[in-house]
Amino acid sequence: MEVDLSKITLRPFKLEDADDFLLFAGDDQVTNYLRWQTLNSKQEALDHIKDVCIPHPWRRSICIDNCSIGFISIFPFSGEEHRFKANIGYGVAVKYWGHGIATKALKMAVPQFFADFPDVVRLEAFIDAQNLGSQRVVEKTGFQKEGMLRKYAYMKGKLRDMFIYSFLSTDLPANP
Amino acid sequence: MEATSVVQLDQTKAKDECLNLSLRPLQVSDVDDFMVWASDEKVTRFCTWEPYTNKEDGLNYIKNTVVPHPWFRAICVDDRPVGAISVSANSGNDKCRGELGYVLASKYWGKGIVTRAVKMVVDTIFVEWPHLERLEALVDVENVGSQRVLEKAGFQREGVLRKYFILKGRSRDMVMFSLLSTDYQS
């Protein structure tokens, strides 16, 4: 399958995306390193879009020809002391892995997010030590690996080592 | 001449190591001792809070933050509080992790007191909290003294987290250290 990366776009989710959403959110391979449970039905997909995607401070559908094939989620922390930081997560349908889509989408999302949230100075990603594919994606996007946090948190019942990466607003290339 | 000064240095070091150190809960009745370090701007330099200026605030801090805290101890020399050390708790998927913090009156700096106090905490916390897998500490990149404490206490330096924290209005790079329950057992 050839993928024309210039056809990748980002937009907010709509209820109409439910079937496409289920294709990736219903797949254990995609949700393996995510906090969410794999979805099981179109109704769950509709509920998730309505209750989580749409009210979310910054969640975008990764689209090819306006069809949802994945998501990027950036969550600013709350509270006076933490709102200058945000956490990024993403997923792409397995059928589309291996084409550089996630990297392309992240490269589009990061500057958009910093423009939408000018108070945020630090965007961080926690990537499972075994999730080599995702480590490569964030590295190609320009995130800096800061270290490995040993036994940092439980993920789906197992204690995990995680790499912590960051992209600072000051890491963005200066405007020409 | 040299022999004499070496003997003097050893005697000072020996005296420091003989300091009668203990950990116990901090109480409202300790407020005057608390104010000694809490009002000192050398001590609060890397703390999120400004030096305390009145005893009322000190009492409120002890009543509202210290007493209900999951794990907070006064560091005592001869049973008088000269500082404090604490471990925060997390819930849910983060329950495996606790964060260590400490503070010491400046008059007592340079004697290895905090290193000893950290070792005392490490000796007990994994037993008191069997669900704890990871004890971590975040230290300002400029706070070299505190970094040395953790290194001497056996913590591993995991990396520098850029602009991780906002301290008194400025973003700061922080060094992440951790000690795992499995590090401690071995």
Short mmCIF file of C-alpha atoms in Angstrom, two decimals:
data_model
loop_
_atom_site.label_atom_id
_atom_site.label_comp_id
_atom_site.label_asym_id
_atom_site.label_seq_id
_atom_site.Cartn_x
_atom_site.Cartn_y
_atom_site.Cartn_z
CA MET A 1 0.00 0.00 0.00
CA GLU A 2 1.34 3.40 -0.96
CA VAL A 3 0.57 6.26 1.36
CA ASP A 4 0.86 9.85 0.22
CA LEU A 5 1.84 11.64 3.42
CA SER A 6 0.64 14.96 2.01
CA LYS A 7 -2.88 13.53 2.37
CA ILE A 8 -2.57 13.26 6.17
CA THR A 9 -4.71 15.85 7.96
CA LEU A 10 -5.73 16.53 11.53
CA ARG A 11 -9.20 17.57 12.65
CA PRO A 12 -11.50 17.22 15.67
CA PHE A 13 -13.49 13.99 16.01
CA LYS A 14 -17.13 13.69 14.96
CA LEU A 15 -19.75 11.10 15.91
CA GLU A 16 -19.70 10.00 12.27
CA ASP A 17 -16.15 8.69 12.83
CA ALA A 18 -17.46 5.90 15.09
CA ASP A 19 -16.98 3.00 12.66
CA ASP A 20 -13.48 4.11 11.69
CA PHE A 21 -12.69 4.83 15.33
CA LEU A 22 -13.65 1.30 16.31
CA LEU A 23 -11.23 -0.10 13.70
CA PHE A 24 -8.26 1.19 15.70
CA ALA A 25 -9.70 1.71 19.19
CA GLY A 26 -11.12 -1.81 19.08
CA ASP A 27 -7.71 -3.32 18.31
CA ASP A 28 -5.54 -4.62 21.17
CA GLN A 29 -2.39 -3.99 19.16
CA VAL A 30 -3.19 -0.28 19.07
CA THR A 31 -4.36 0.05 22.67
CA ASN A 32 -1.61 -2.18 24.10
CA TYR A 33 0.45 0.72 25.41
CA LEU A 34 -2.46 3.08 26.03
CA ARG A 35 -4.30 3.58 29.28
CA TRP A 36 -7.69 2.97 27.66
CA GLN A 37 -9.37 -0.41 27.46
CA THR A 38 -9.92 -1.74 23.95
CA LEU A 39 -13.42 -0.81 22.75
CA ASN A 40 -15.84 -3.59 21.89
CA SER A 41 -18.77 -2.11 19.99
CA LYS A 42 -19.95 0.76 17.85
CA GLN A 43 -21.94 2.02 20.83
CA GLU A 44 -18.77 2.16 22.92
CA ALA A 45 -17.08 4.02 20.07
CA LEU A 46 -19.94 6.53 19.91
CA ASP A 47 -19.84 6.98 23.69
CA HIS A 48 -16.08 7.44 23.69
CA ILE A 49 -16.26 10.06 20.93
CA LYS A 50 -19.08 11.89 22.68
CA ASP A 51 -17.73 11.66 26.25
CA VAL A 52 -13.98 11.80 25.74
CA CYS A 53 -12.91 12.92 22.27
CA ILE A 54 -15.25 15.85 21.78
CA PRO A 55 -14.91 17.53 25.20
CA HIS A 56 -11.15 16.86 25.28
CA PRO A 57 -8.91 19.95 25.53
CA TRP A 58 -6.87 18.85 22.47
CA ARG A 59 -7.64 15.64 20.68
CA ARG A 60 -7.42 15.26 16.92
CA SER A 61 -8.30 12.57 14.45
CA ILE A 62 -5.43 11.60 12.15
CA CYS A 63 -7.12 11.41 8.74
CA ILE A 64 -6.39 10.15 5.25
CA ASP A 65 -8.89 11.57 2.76
CA ASN A 66 -10.83 12.84 5.77
CA CYS A 67 -11.23 9.27 7.08
CA SER A 68 -10.12 8.70 10.69
CA ILE A 69 -7.20 6.24 10.97
CA GLY A 70 -5.84 7.30 14.34
CA PHE A 71 -5.70 9.94 17.02
CA ILE A 72 -3.38 12.36 18.79
CA SER A 73 -4.24 13.45 22.30
CA ILE A 74 -2.49 16.23 24.17
CA PHE A 75 -3.52 16.84 27.74
CA PRO A 76 -2.39 19.92 29.65
CA PHE A 77 -2.02 19.24 33.38
CA SER A 78 -4.33 21.09 35.72
CA GLY A 79 -3.53 23.31 38.64
CA GLU A 80 -1.48 26.46 38.97
CA GLU A 81 1.79 24.60 39.45
CA HIS A 82 1.43 22.25 36.49
CA ARG A 83 -0.51 23.89 33.70
CA PHE A 84 2.68 24.82 31.86
CA LYS A 85 3.14 21.08 31.08
CA ALA A 86 1.19 18.69 28.87
CA ASN A 87 1.23 15.00 28.05
CA ILE A 88 0.95 13.51 24.56
CA GLY A 89 -0.42 10.16 23.45
CA TYR A 90 -1.41 8.78 20.06
CA GLY A 91 -2.39 5.69 18.10
CA VAL A 92 -2.72 4.65 14.47
CA ALA A 93 -4.66 1.75 12.93
CA VAL A 94 -2.36 -1.24 12.43
CA LYS A 95 -3.10 -1.39 8.68
CA TYR A 96 -1.34 1.99 8.37
CA TRP A 97 1.76 1.25 10.43
CA GLY A 98 5.19 1.52 8.84
CA HIS A 99 4.55 4.50 6.53
CA GLY A 100 5.68 7.36 8.73
CA ILE A 101 2.09 8.48 9.34
CA ALA A 102 2.40 8.90 13.11
CA THR A 103 5.60 10.92 12.72
CA LYS A 104 3.99 13.13 10.06
CA ALA A 105 0.91 13.64 12.21
CA LEU A 106 2.96 14.47 15.32
CA LYS A 107 5.11 16.93 13.38
CA MET A 108 1.88 18.71 12.37
CA ALA A 109 0.30 18.49 15.80
CA VAL A 110 3.14 19.76 18.01
CA PRO A 111 3.39 23.33 16.64
CA GLN A 112 -0.42 23.55 16.39
CA PHE A 113 -0.75 22.57 20.03
CA PHE A 114 1.84 25.11 21.26
CA ALA A 115 0.05 27.81 19.27
CA ASP A 116 -3.29 26.82 20.83
CA PHE A 117 -1.83 26.63 24.37
CA PRO A 118 0.74 29.42 24.64
CA ASP A 119 1.16 28.84 28.40
CA VAL A 120 2.52 25.34 27.89
CA VAL A 121 6.33 25.20 27.75
CA ARG A 122 6.89 21.45 28.09
CA LEU A 123 5.23 18.64 26.19
CA GLU A 124 6.14 15.22 27.52
CA ALA A 125 5.69 11.67 26.34
CA PHE A 126 6.02 8.54 28.46
CA ILE A 127 6.88 5.63 26.19
CA ASP A 128 7.06 2.05 27.40
CA ALA A 129 10.64 0.75 27.35
CA GLN A 130 9.55 -2.07 25.02
CA ASN A 131 7.63 0.12 22.60
CA LEU A 132 10.48 0.65 20.13
CA GLY A 133 8.23 1.80 17.30
CA SER A 134 6.82 4.64 19.34
CA GLN A 135 10.26 5.63 20.61
CA ARG A 136 11.38 6.02 17.00
CA VAL A 137 8.30 8.11 16.15
CA VAL A 138 8.86 10.66 18.90
CA GLU A 139 12.58 10.80 18.22
CA LYS A 140 11.98 11.51 14.52
CA THR A 141 9.46 14.15 15.53
CA GLY A 142 12.17 15.94 17.51
CA PHE A 143 11.41 14.92 21.11
CA GLN A 144 14.47 14.61 23.33
CA LYS A 145 14.97 11.46 25.38
CA GLU A 146 15.67 12.49 28.96
CA GLY A 147 16.03 9.14 30.69
CA MET A 148 14.45 5.87 31.66
CA LEU A 149 12.12 5.92 34.65
CA ARG A 150 12.36 2.49 36.23
CA LYS A 151 9.16 0.81 37.45
CA TYR A 152 7.42 4.12 36.98
CA ALA A 153 3.76 3.10 36.79
CA TYR A 154 1.31 0.27 36.24
CA MET A 155 -0.03 -0.10 32.72
CA LYS A 156 -2.86 -2.62 32.37
CA GLY A 157 -1.85 -4.32 35.58
CA LYS A 158 1.88 -4.62 34.92
CA LEU A 159 4.66 -2.52 36.38
CA ARG A 160 6.50 -0.79 33.53
CA ASP A 161 9.79 0.94 32.82
CA MET A 162 9.17 4.04 30.72
CA PHE A 163 11.31 6.41 28.75
CA ILE A 164 10.48 10.04 29.32
CA TYR A 165 10.77 12.37 26.33
CA SER A 166 10.13 16.08 26.06
CA PHE A 167 9.53 18.71 23.40
CA LEU A 168 9.78 22.27 24.70
CA SER A 169 8.10 25.25 23.09
CA THR A 170 11.64 26.60 22.70
CA ASP A 171 12.57 23.50 20.64
CA LEU A 172 10.22 24.65 17.86
CA PRO A 173 12.12 25.95 14.85
CA ALA A 174 12.13 29.76 14.81
CA ASN A 175 9.67 31.31 12.39
CA PRO A 176 11.33 32.45 9.19
CA MET B 1 51.57 20.72 61.20
CA GLU B 2 49.86 18.56 58.60
CA ALA B 3 49.51 15.64 60.98
CA THR B 4 47.71 17.85 63.52
CA SER B 5 45.16 19.21 61.02
CA VAL B 6 44.43 15.72 59.74
CA VAL B 7 43.72 14.58 63.29
CA GLN B 8 41.43 17.60 63.84
CA LEU B 9 39.48 16.86 60.65
CA ASP B 10 38.99 13.24 61.67
CA GLN B 11 37.74 14.35 65.09
CA THR B 12 35.17 16.70 63.52
CA LYS B 13 34.02 13.98 61.17
CA ALA B 14 33.77 11.50 64.04
CA LYS B 15 31.75 14.02 66.07
CA ASP B 16 29.31 14.50 63.16
CA GLU B 17 28.85 10.77 62.78
CA CYS B 18 28.16 10.53 66.52
CA LEU B 19 25.28 13.00 66.32
CA ASN B 20 22.26 11.41 67.91
CA LEU B 21 19.86 11.35 64.99
CA SER B 22 16.26 10.17 65.04
CA LEU B 23 13.04 10.48 63.06
CA ARG B 24 9.68 11.07 64.71
CA PRO B 25 6.35 12.76 63.83
CA LEU B 26 6.39 16.57 63.83
CA GLN B 27 3.85 18.05 66.25
CA VAL B 28 2.22 21.39 66.82
CA SER B 29 4.39 21.74 69.93
CA ASP B 30 7.48 21.68 67.66
CA VAL B 31 6.48 24.92 65.94
CA ASP B 32 9.34 27.03 67.34
CA ASP B 33 11.93 24.55 66.10
CA PHE B 34 10.06 24.37 62.76
CA MET B 35 10.26 28.15 62.38
CA VAL B 36 14.06 28.05 62.66
CA TRP B 37 14.45 26.32 59.27
CA ALA B 38 11.17 27.42 57.72
CA SER B 39 11.98 31.12 58.03
CA ASP B 40 15.50 30.76 56.58
CA GLU B 41 15.79 31.83 52.95
CA LYS B 42 18.95 29.74 52.48
CA VAL B 43 16.82 26.71 53.32
CA THR B 44 13.82 27.70 51.16
CA ARG B 45 15.91 28.57 48.10
CA PHE B 46 14.88 25.40 46.24
CA CYS B 47 11.51 25.03 47.95
CA THR B 48 8.27 26.04 46.27
CA TRP B 49 7.35 28.08 49.31
CA GLU B 50 8.62 31.43 50.59
CA PRO B 51 10.20 31.63 54.07
CA TYR B 52 7.64 31.65 56.87
CA THR B 53 7.34 34.99 58.63
CA ASN B 54 4.92 34.25 61.43
CA LYS B 55 4.23 31.44 63.86
CA GLU B 56 0.50 31.34 63.00
CA ASP B 57 1.33 30.18 59.46
CA GLY B 58 3.73 27.61 60.90
CA LEU B 59 1.02 26.23 63.18
CA ASN B 60 -1.43 26.03 60.28
CA TYR B 61 1.11 24.20 58.14
CA ILE B 62 1.75 21.63 60.87
CA LYS B 63 -1.97 21.16 61.59
CA ASN B 64 -3.23 21.11 57.98
CA THR B 65 -0.36 19.56 56.01
CA VAL B 66 2.01 17.73 58.33
CA VAL B 67 -0.40 15.96 60.65
CA PRO B 68 -2.62 14.40 57.92
CA HIS B 69 0.38 13.66 55.65
CA PRO B 70 0.83 10.01 54.61
CA TRP B 71 4.48 9.94 55.79
CA PHE B 72 6.15 12.94 57.40
CA ARG B 73 8.90 12.92 60.03
CA ALA B 74 10.95 15.49 61.87
CA ILE B 75 14.71 14.93 61.60
CA CYS B 76 15.90 15.26 65.20
CA VAL B 77 19.32 15.79 66.76
CA ASP B 78 19.17 14.86 70.44
CA ASP B 79 15.41 14.68 70.00
CA ARG B 80 15.09 18.34 68.87
CA PRO B 81 13.69 18.85 65.31
CA VAL B 82 16.27 20.38 62.96
CA GLY B 83 14.55 19.49 59.69
CA ALA B 84 11.99 17.26 58.07
CA ILE B 85 11.74 14.39 55.62
CA SER B 86 8.65 13.06 53.88
CA VAL B 87 7.38 10.58 51.31
CA SER B 88 4.30 11.38 49.25
CA ALA B 89 1.84 8.70 48.16
CA ASN B 90 0.07 8.19 44.83
CA SER B 91 -3.02 6.27 43.88
CA GLY B 92 -4.27 3.99 41.14
CA ASN B 93 -1.70 3.15 38.46
CA ASP B 94 0.84 5.38 40.20
CA LYS B 95 0.58 3.63 43.56
CA CYS B 96 3.99 1.99 43.01
CA ARG B 97 5.69 5.36 43.27
CA GLY B 98 6.42 7.72 46.17
CA GLU B 99 8.32 10.99 46.12
CA LEU B 100 10.93 11.84 48.73
CA GLY B 101 11.46 15.38 49.99
CA TYR B 102 13.58 16.84 52.78
CA VAL B 103 14.70 20.07 54.36
CA LEU B 104 17.33 20.85 57.02
CA ALA B 105 18.22 23.90 59.09
CA SER B 106 21.30 25.49 57.52
CA LYS B 107 23.30 25.41 60.78
CA TYR B 108 23.32 21.61 60.41
CA TRP B 109 24.35 21.43 56.75
CA GLY B 110 27.57 19.62 55.78
CA LYS B 111 27.46 16.97 58.50
CA GLY B 112 25.89 14.14 56.54
CA ILE B 113 22.64 14.40 58.49
CA VAL B 114 20.26 14.27 55.55
CA THR B 115 22.13 11.34 53.97
CA ARG B 116 21.70 9.45 57.23
CA ALA B 117 18.03 10.45 57.47
CA VAL B 118 17.39 9.32 53.87
CA LYS B 119 19.00 5.96 54.66
CA MET B 120 16.76 5.64 57.71
CA VAL B 121 13.69 6.31 55.54
CA VAL B 122 14.83 3.79 52.94
CA ASP B 123 15.31 1.19 55.69
CA THR B 124 11.67 1.47 56.71
CA ILE B 125 9.47 2.77 53.88
CA PHE B 126 9.50 -0.37 51.69
CA VAL B 127 8.46 -2.39 54.73
CA GLU B 128 5.76 0.05 55.89
CA TRP B 129 4.46 0.38 52.31
CA PRO B 130 4.79 -3.05 50.68
CA HIS B 131 3.05 -1.73 47.53
CA LEU B 132 5.90 0.78 47.03
CA GLU B 133 8.25 -0.26 44.21
CA ARG B 134 9.93 3.05 43.47
CA LEU B 135 11.07 5.92 45.66
CA GLU B 136 11.92 8.94 43.54
CA ALA B 137 13.27 12.41 44.15
CA LEU B 138 13.46 15.48 41.91
CA VAL B 139 16.31 17.88 42.52
CA ASP B 140 17.03 21.24 40.93
CA VAL B 141 20.06 21.02 38.60
CA GLU B 142 21.74 23.73 40.67
CA ASN B 143 21.17 22.00 43.99
CA VAL B 144 24.40 20.04 43.96
CA GLY B 145 24.39 19.35 47.72
CA SER B 146 21.05 17.61 47.49
CA GLN B 147 22.16 15.58 44.47
CA ARG B 148 25.16 14.35 46.47
CA VAL B 149 22.88 13.29 49.34
CA LEU B 150 20.89 11.02 47.05
CA GLU B 151 23.96 9.60 45.33
CA LYS B 152 25.51 8.75 48.70
CA ALA B 153 22.24 7.19 49.80
CA GLY B 154 22.35 4.84 46.80
CA PHE B 155 19.80 6.45 44.48
CA GLN B 156 20.29 6.16 40.71
CA ARG B 157 20.35 9.29 38.57
CA GLU B 158 17.94 8.67 35.68
CA GLY B 159 18.16 11.92 33.73
CA VAL B 160 17.53 15.65 33.55
CA LEU B 161 13.91 16.69 32.93
CA ARG B 162 13.93 20.00 31.12
CA LYS B 163 11.70 22.80 32.40
CA TYR B 164 9.97 20.21 34.52
CA PHE B 165 9.04 22.51 37.34
CA ILE B 166 8.17 26.16 37.94
CA LEU B 167 9.97 27.42 41.02
CA LYS B 168 9.01 30.90 42.18
CA GLY B 169 7.94 31.90 38.69
CA ARG B 170 10.90 30.47 36.77
CA SER B 171 11.02 27.16 34.93
CA ARG B 172 13.68 24.82 36.22
CA ASP B 173 15.46 21.74 34.94
CA MET B 174 15.28 18.93 37.48
CA VAL B 175 17.37 15.80 37.96
CA MET B 176 15.32 12.63 38.51
CA PHE B 177 16.67 10.08 40.98
CA SER B 178 15.16 6.78 42.01
CA LEU B 179 15.69 3.91 44.38
CA LEU B 180 13.72 0.73 43.74
CA SER B 181 12.68 -1.72 46.43
CA THR B 182 14.73 -4.26 44.45
CA ASP B 183 17.81 -1.96 44.57
CA TYR B 184 17.43 -1.82 48.30
CA GLN B 185 17.14 -5.57 48.75
CA SER B 186 20.38 -6.13 46.82
#
